[in-house]
XYZ file of C-alpha atoms in Angstrom:
130
model
C -1.406 -53.413 -24.029
C -4.932 -51.947 -24.012
C -7.226 -51.663 -20.899
C -9.861 -49.743 -20.082
C -8.891 -47.248 -17.360
C -11.323 -47.313 -14.233
C -13.925 -45.057 -13.629
C -13.836 -43.103 -17.149
C -16.215 -43.923 -20.282
C -15.396 -46.554 -22.380
C -14.585 -44.823 -25.049
C -11.152 -44.067 -23.474
C -8.292 -46.300 -23.136
C -4.781 -46.793 -21.803
C -1.596 -47.123 -23.689
C 2.137 -47.316 -22.275
C 4.287 -45.986 -25.333
C 6.613 -48.732 -26.755
C 8.299 -46.490 -29.679
C 11.146 -44.934 -27.105
C 12.567 -45.683 -23.894
C 10.516 -43.240 -22.292
C 7.408 -45.575 -22.071
C 4.719 -42.272 -21.968
C 1.410 -43.248 -20.870
C -0.719 -42.344 -22.936
C -4.731 -41.700 -22.373
C -6.768 -42.211 -25.905
C -10.237 -41.190 -26.032
C -12.654 -41.718 -28.929
C -14.589 -38.631 -30.300
C -18.062 -38.480 -31.159
C -17.257 -37.844 -35.009
C -14.508 -40.943 -34.532
C -11.421 -39.184 -34.552
C -9.062 -39.928 -31.314
C -7.228 -37.753 -29.100
C -4.188 -38.752 -27.520
C -3.368 -37.504 -24.546
C 0.323 -37.678 -22.455
C 2.983 -38.372 -25.082
C 6.120 -36.180 -24.915
C 6.601 -36.516 -29.063
C 4.371 -36.984 -32.313
C 5.669 -40.430 -32.414
C 3.387 -41.326 -29.797
C 0.432 -39.712 -30.770
C 0.655 -41.741 -34.246
C 1.403 -45.058 -32.191
C -1.731 -44.696 -30.181
C -3.690 -44.204 -33.108
C -2.206 -47.025 -34.962
C -2.689 -49.401 -32.214
C -6.335 -48.541 -31.785
C -6.850 -48.560 -35.765
C -4.980 -51.209 -37.440
C -2.098 -53.137 -34.695
C 0.360 -54.903 -36.115
C 3.130 -56.586 -35.170
C 6.850 -58.226 -36.145
C 6.354 -61.971 -36.062
C 9.472 -64.001 -34.384
C 9.635 -67.070 -33.874
C 11.465 -70.423 -34.841
C 10.668 -73.541 -37.390
C 12.131 -76.982 -37.996
C 15.360 -77.668 -39.849
C 16.627 -81.272 -40.934
C 20.300 -81.855 -40.975
C 21.030 -79.398 -39.476
C 23.326 -78.785 -35.809
C 20.290 -77.324 -34.552
C 16.924 -78.875 -34.731
C 15.435 -75.051 -35.500
C 15.798 -72.280 -36.947
C 15.130 -68.463 -36.165
C 13.019 -66.686 -38.379
C 10.913 -63.525 -38.828
C 8.721 -61.506 -40.495
C 9.974 -59.436 -42.906
C 7.358 -56.589 -41.960
C 4.726 -55.775 -39.815
C 1.874 -58.335 -40.144
C -1.823 -57.655 -38.829
C -2.436 -58.906 -35.365
C -4.721 -60.715 -35.836
C -2.936 -62.844 -37.879
C -0.823 -63.606 -35.210
C -2.111 -66.833 -34.866
C -3.060 -68.437 -38.424
C 1.224 -67.299 -39.057
C 1.752 -69.212 -36.339
C 0.409 -72.154 -37.232
C 1.656 -72.180 -40.619
C 5.376 -71.788 -38.805
C 4.632 -74.317 -36.572
C 3.958 -77.016 -39.636
C 7.061 -76.003 -42.038
C 10.283 -77.665 -41.567
C 13.629 -76.867 -43.969
C 16.520 -78.336 -44.830
C 20.062 -77.202 -44.276
C 21.725 -75.549 -45.405
C 20.230 -72.137 -45.348
C 21.564 -68.482 -45.122
C 20.006 -65.702 -43.018
C 17.907 -63.338 -45.343
C 16.632 -66.396 -47.303
C 13.075 -66.524 -47.543
C 11.727 -69.622 -45.531
C 7.745 -69.077 -46.488
C 6.865 -66.592 -48.987
C 3.244 -65.369 -48.119
C 2.749 -65.845 -44.332
C -0.766 -65.576 -43.452
C -2.220 -64.274 -46.825
C -0.679 -60.820 -45.562
C 1.803 -60.720 -48.672
C 4.842 -60.749 -46.512
C 7.859 -63.127 -46.535
C 8.986 -65.259 -43.174
C 12.910 -64.704 -43.045
C 15.320 -66.517 -41.726
C 17.601 -64.880 -39.697
C 20.454 -67.079 -39.118
C 22.979 -69.582 -41.135
C 22.404 -73.162 -40.511
C 25.163 -74.986 -42.473
C 23.945 -79.157 -43.285
C 25.994 -81.692 -40.884
């Protein structure tokens, strides 16, 4: 979660690193030259996470899509890689319209190009036809 710290300049952000269970409290400041200074990280991965989160945030999409002819009405899916955070809403809209037909196998492609990212949406559970 990104939030402005109280009493600090608008160019300082507080983050909690999610890369490992440690959960370091990070403080990220934007320098006059546009570079970022990260404080509070216990390892180099925290710095990489903070810079990426503030410059190009991305997420793995996990959801379910409808399926016909299976024992359950939905099947779990996820993006094969992280997609830009700004594309999540569009990706969810596409997933909401998607209807698969059983049988489907884990690892099969449910949608080849998720929200114009070139990243496929992958089925994460086998579903047999009933």
